[in-house]
Amino acid sequence: GQNIDQPTEMTATEGAIVQINCTYQTSGFNGLFWYQQHAGEAPTFLSYNVLDGLEEKGRFSSFLSRSKGYSYLLLKELQMKDSASYLCAVPLSGNTPLVFGKGTRLSVIA
Amino acid sequence: GAGVSQSPSNKVTEKGKDVELRCDPISGHTALYWYRQSLGQGLEFLIYFQGNSAPDKSGLPSDRFSAERTGGSVSTLTIQRTQQEDSAVYLCASSLDMRGEKLFFGSGTQLSVL
């Protein structure tokens, strides 16, 4: 998805907080999704933002600014099992299928 | 079904052969999507169905790729005359509809073209 940008890799320490950023360009906005994908497994849904602001769900929070075309995923109290790729996804326009960013591979180290 | 089911889970084929990949979506989900993921890469959108209709086929990499969906349920992705560059994980996903609904993914078919 050339219209979605996120960092390729990040490393963080167990117990710490990490923020994964995503910028996007769409002609119409119909929400932004974050998915988690462990190595060798299918992506699983994490969060969906359609309005500006922060959505908190346990250790994971997702933020959206529609005017800036910007979102971030915030992971708190990192655990080793959080090591995975985190994919940002948006429909390019209106009700069209999701286009995914290339994903951010997060490594959590002791 | 309880989740999205894909078969086979692994397929090894020789260059030039045809392959057929199957996806059984969650019961009641009207939208079905095919994506492909090469090693270490992001998800590449291929095609989607709303019911049995595929409104946009522009994501298919070449005319060797085709897909159909029957009865608003099972979908098959067919690759003719496979090439080595077709090797990837082919992921199917379904959702209730296309209006802001989250996608549920199957475990994928790992295709290896020798």
CSV table of C-alpha atoms in Angstrom, one decimal:
chain,number,residue,atom,x,y,z
A,1,GLY,CA,0.0,0.0,0.0
A,2,GLN,CA,1.9,3.0,-1.2
A,3,ASN,CA,-0.6,5.3,0.5
A,4,ILE,CA,0.2,4.0,4.0
A,5,ASP,CA,3.5,4.5,5.7
A,6,GLN,CA,4.7,2.9,8.9
A,7,PRO,CA,8.2,2.1,10.3
A,8,THR,CA,9.6,-1.2,9.2
A,9,GLU,CA,11.0,-2.4,12.5
A,10,MET,CA,11.0,-1.4,16.2
A,11,THR,CA,12.6,-2.8,19.3
A,12,ALA,CA,11.4,-2.3,22.8
A,13,THR,CA,12.0,-3.7,26.3
A,14,GLU,CA,9.7,-5.9,28.2
A,15,GLY,CA,7.5,-3.8,30.6
A,16,ALA,CA,8.1,-0.6,28.6
A,17,ILE,CA,5.7,1.4,26.4
A,18,VAL,CA,6.0,1.6,22.6
A,19,GLN,CA,4.2,3.8,20.0
A,20,ILE,CA,3.9,2.6,16.4
A,21,ASN,CA,3.0,5.4,14.0
A,22,CYS,CA,1.0,5.2,10.7
A,23,THR,CA,0.4,7.9,8.2
A,24,TYR,CA,-2.1,7.5,5.3
A,25,GLN,CA,-3.7,9.1,2.3
A,26,THR,CA,-7.2,8.4,1.2
A,27,SER,CA,-9.7,10.2,-1.0
A,28,GLY,CA,-12.5,9.3,1.4
A,29,PHE,CA,-12.3,8.2,5.0
A,30,ASN,CA,-14.1,5.2,6.4
A,31,GLY,CA,-12.1,4.2,9.4
A,32,LEU,CA,-8.6,3.0,10.2
A,33,PHE,CA,-7.8,-0.5,11.5
A,34,TRP,CA,-4.9,-2.0,13.3
A,35,TYR,CA,-4.1,-5.7,13.1
A,36,GLN,CA,-1.6,-7.9,14.8
A,37,GLN,CA,0.2,-10.7,13.0
A,38,HIS,CA,2.5,-13.2,14.7
A,39,ALA,CA,5.0,-14.9,12.5
A,40,GLY,CA,3.5,-17.6,10.4
A,41,GLU,CA,-0.1,-16.8,11.5
A,42,ALA,CA,-3.0,-14.8,10.1
A,43,PRO,CA,-3.6,-11.2,11.0
A,44,THR,CA,-6.0,-10.6,13.9
A,45,PHE,CA,-8.1,-7.5,14.6
A,46,LEU,CA,-6.8,-5.1,17.3
A,47,SER,CA,-8.7,-1.8,16.9
A,48,TYR,CA,-10.8,0.4,14.7
A,49,ASN,CA,-10.9,4.2,14.8
A,50,VAL,CA,-13.4,6.3,12.8
A,51,LEU,CA,-13.5,9.4,15.0
A,52,ASP,CA,-10.6,11.5,16.2
A,53,GLY,CA,-9.1,10.7,19.6
A,54,LEU,CA,-7.8,7.9,21.6
A,55,GLU,CA,-9.5,4.5,22.0
A,56,GLU,CA,-8.2,2.5,24.9
A,57,LYS,CA,-8.6,-1.3,25.1
A,58,GLY,CA,-6.6,-2.8,28.0
A,59,ARG,CA,-2.8,-2.6,27.3
A,60,PHE,CA,-3.5,-1.4,23.7
A,61,SER,CA,-4.7,2.0,22.7
A,62,SER,CA,-5.1,3.5,19.2
A,63,PHE,CA,-5.2,7.2,18.3
A,64,LEU,CA,-6.5,8.9,15.2
A,65,SER,CA,-6.2,12.4,13.7
A,66,ARG,CA,-8.2,12.6,10.5
A,67,SER,CA,-7.0,16.1,9.6
A,68,LYS,CA,-3.4,14.9,9.8
A,69,GLY,CA,-3.9,11.5,8.2
A,70,TYR,CA,-2.2,10.1,11.2
A,71,SER,CA,-2.7,7.2,13.7
A,72,TYR,CA,-0.7,5.5,16.3
A,73,LEU,CA,-0.9,2.2,18.2
A,74,LEU,CA,0.3,2.4,21.8
A,75,LEU,CA,1.3,-0.7,23.6
A,76,LYS,CA,1.8,-0.5,27.4
A,77,GLU,CA,3.5,-3.0,29.8
A,78,LEU,CA,5.1,-4.8,26.9
A,79,GLN,CA,5.2,-8.6,27.1
A,80,MET,CA,7.4,-11.0,25.1
A,81,LYS,CA,4.2,-12.3,23.4
A,82,ASP,CA,3.7,-8.8,21.9
A,83,SER,CA,6.6,-9.5,19.5
A,84,ALA,CA,4.7,-9.5,16.2
A,85,SER,CA,4.0,-7.4,13.1
A,86,TYR,CA,1.5,-4.6,13.5
A,87,LEU,CA,-0.4,-3.6,10.4
A,88,CYS,CA,-2.2,-0.4,9.7
A,89,ALA,CA,-5.1,-0.6,7.2
A,90,VAL,CA,-7.5,1.8,5.6
A,91,PRO,CA,-10.0,1.6,2.8
A,92,LEU,CA,-8.6,3.8,0.0
A,93,SER,CA,-11.9,5.4,-0.7
A,94,GLY,CA,-15.4,4.9,0.7
A,95,ASN,CA,-16.5,1.3,1.0
A,96,THR,CA,-13.6,-0.4,-0.7
A,97,PRO,CA,-11.5,-3.2,0.6
A,98,LEU,CA,-8.8,-2.5,3.2
A,99,VAL,CA,-5.3,-1.6,1.9
A,100,PHE,CA,-2.7,-2.6,4.4
A,101,GLY,CA,0.6,-1.0,5.2
A,102,LYS,CA,3.7,-3.1,5.0
A,103,GLY,CA,3.6,-3.6,8.8
A,104,THR,CA,5.9,-2.8,11.6
A,105,ARG,CA,7.8,-5.7,13.0
A,106,LEU,CA,8.1,-5.2,16.8
A,107,SER,CA,10.7,-7.1,18.8
A,108,VAL,CA,10.2,-7.2,22.6
A,109,ILE,CA,13.5,-7.9,24.4
A,110,ALA,CA,14.2,-8.8,28.0
B,1,GLY,CA,-18.5,-22.1,10.4
B,2,ALA,CA,-16.8,-20.9,13.5
B,3,GLY,CA,-14.0,-19.2,11.6
B,4,VAL,CA,-12.7,-18.7,8.0
B,5,SER,CA,-11.4,-22.0,6.7
B,6,GLN,CA,-8.9,-22.3,3.9
B,7,SER,CA,-7.6,-25.3,2.1
B,8,PRO,CA,-5.1,-26.7,1.4
B,9,SER,CA,-2.9,-25.2,4.1
B,10,ASN,CA,0.1,-26.0,2.0
B,11,LYS,CA,0.5,-26.6,-1.7
B,12,VAL,CA,3.6,-27.4,-3.6
B,13,THR,CA,3.4,-27.4,-7.4
B,14,GLU,CA,5.5,-27.4,-10.4
B,15,LYS,CA,5.9,-24.3,-12.6
B,16,GLY,CA,3.3,-24.3,-15.3
B,17,LYS,CA,0.7,-26.3,-13.4
B,18,ASP,CA,-2.7,-24.9,-12.4
B,19,VAL,CA,-3.7,-24.6,-8.7
B,20,GLU,CA,-7.0,-24.0,-7.0
B,21,LEU,CA,-7.3,-22.5,-3.5
B,22,ARG,CA,-10.5,-22.7,-1.5
B,23,CYS,CA,-11.9,-20.4,1.1
B,24,ASP,CA,-15.0,-21.0,3.3
B,25,PRO,CA,-16.0,-17.8,5.0
B,26,ILE,CA,-17.8,-17.3,8.3
B,27,SER,CA,-21.5,-18.1,7.9
B,28,GLY,CA,-23.5,-15.0,7.2
B,29,HIS,CA,-20.6,-12.9,6.1
B,30,THR,CA,-21.5,-11.2,2.7
B,31,ALA,CA,-18.0,-9.8,2.0
B,32,LEU,CA,-15.0,-12.0,1.1
B,33,TYR,CA,-11.5,-10.9,0.3
B,34,TRP,CA,-8.4,-12.5,-1.1
B,35,TYR,CA,-4.9,-11.1,-0.2
B,36,ARG,CA,-1.5,-12.4,-0.9
B,37,GLN,CA,1.6,-12.0,1.3
B,38,SER,CA,5.1,-12.7,0.2
B,39,LEU,CA,7.8,-13.6,2.7
B,40,GLY,CA,8.5,-10.6,4.9
B,41,GLN,CA,6.1,-8.3,2.9
B,42,GLY,CA,2.8,-6.7,3.6
B,43,LEU,CA,-0.6,-7.9,2.4
B,44,GLU,CA,-1.3,-7.3,-1.3
B,45,PHE,CA,-5.0,-7.0,-2.1
B,46,LEU,CA,-6.1,-9.3,-4.9
B,47,ILE,CA,-9.9,-9.3,-5.2
B,48,TYR,CA,-13.1,-9.0,-3.1
B,49,PHE,CA,-16.7,-10.3,-3.4
B,50,GLN,CA,-19.8,-8.7,-2.2
B,51,GLY,CA,-22.2,-11.6,-2.3
B,52,ASN,CA,-21.3,-13.5,-5.5
B,53,SER,CA,-20.2,-10.4,-7.4
B,54,ALA,CA,-16.6,-9.2,-7.8
B,55,PRO,CA,-16.9,-5.4,-8.6
B,56,ASP,CA,-13.2,-4.8,-8.9
B,57,LYS,CA,-10.7,-7.3,-10.4
B,58,SER,CA,-7.9,-4.8,-11.0
B,59,GLY,CA,-5.9,-6.2,-8.0
B,60,LEU,CA,-5.3,-9.5,-9.7
B,61,PRO,CA,-1.6,-9.6,-10.7
B,62,SER,CA,-2.3,-11.1,-14.2
B,63,ASP,CA,-4.9,-12.8,-16.4
B,64,ARG,CA,-3.6,-16.1,-15.0
B,65,PHE,CA,-5.5,-15.3,-11.8
B,66,SER,CA,-9.2,-15.7,-11.5
B,67,ALA,CA,-11.7,-16.2,-8.6
B,68,GLU,CA,-15.3,-17.0,-8.2
B,69,ARG,CA,-17.8,-17.3,-5.4
B,70,THR,CA,-20.9,-19.3,-5.5
B,71,GLY,CA,-24.0,-19.3,-3.3
B,72,GLY,CA,-22.6,-16.3,-1.4
B,73,SER,CA,-20.4,-18.6,0.5
B,74,VAL,CA,-17.3,-20.6,-0.7
B,75,SER,CA,-14.8,-18.9,-3.0
B,76,THR,CA,-12.0,-20.4,-5.1
B,77,LEU,CA,-8.9,-18.6,-6.3
B,78,THR,CA,-7.4,-20.2,-9.4
B,79,ILE,CA,-3.9,-19.6,-10.7
B,80,GLN,CA,-3.2,-21.0,-14.1
B,81,ARG,CA,0.2,-21.8,-15.5
B,82,THR,CA,1.9,-21.0,-12.1
B,83,GLN,CA,5.2,-19.2,-12.0
B,84,GLN,CA,7.8,-19.1,-9.3
B,85,GLU,CA,6.8,-15.5,-8.5
B,86,ASP,CA,3.4,-16.7,-7.5
B,87,SER,CA,4.9,-18.4,-4.4
B,88,ALA,CA,3.4,-16.7,-1.4
B,89,VAL,CA,0.8,-17.1,1.4
B,90,TYR,CA,-2.7,-16.6,0.0
B,91,LEU,CA,-5.0,-15.2,2.7
B,92,CYS,CA,-8.8,-15.2,2.6
B,93,ALA,CA,-10.8,-12.9,4.9
B,94,SER,CA,-14.5,-12.3,5.4
B,95,SER,CA,-16.6,-9.6,7.0
B,96,LEU,CA,-20.3,-9.0,7.7
B,97,ASP,CA,-20.4,-6.4,5.0
B,98,MET,CA,-18.0,-3.7,3.8
B,99,ARG,CA,-19.1,-0.8,5.9
B,100,GLY,CA,-16.4,-0.5,8.5
B,101,GLU,CA,-16.6,-4.1,9.5
B,102,LYS,CA,-13.5,-5.9,10.7
B,103,LEU,CA,-12.0,-8.6,8.7
B,104,PHE,CA,-11.6,-12.2,10.0
B,105,PHE,CA,-8.7,-14.0,8.3
B,106,GLY,CA,-8.2,-17.6,7.6
B,107,SER,CA,-4.9,-19.3,8.3
B,108,GLY,CA,-3.9,-19.0,4.6
B,109,THR,CA,-2.5,-21.3,1.9
B,110,GLN,CA,1.2,-21.5,1.6
B,111,LEU,CA,1.9,-21.9,-2.1
B,112,SER,CA,5.3,-23.0,-3.3
B,113,VAL,CA,6.0,-23.1,-7.0
B,114,LEU,CA,9.1,-25.1,-7.9
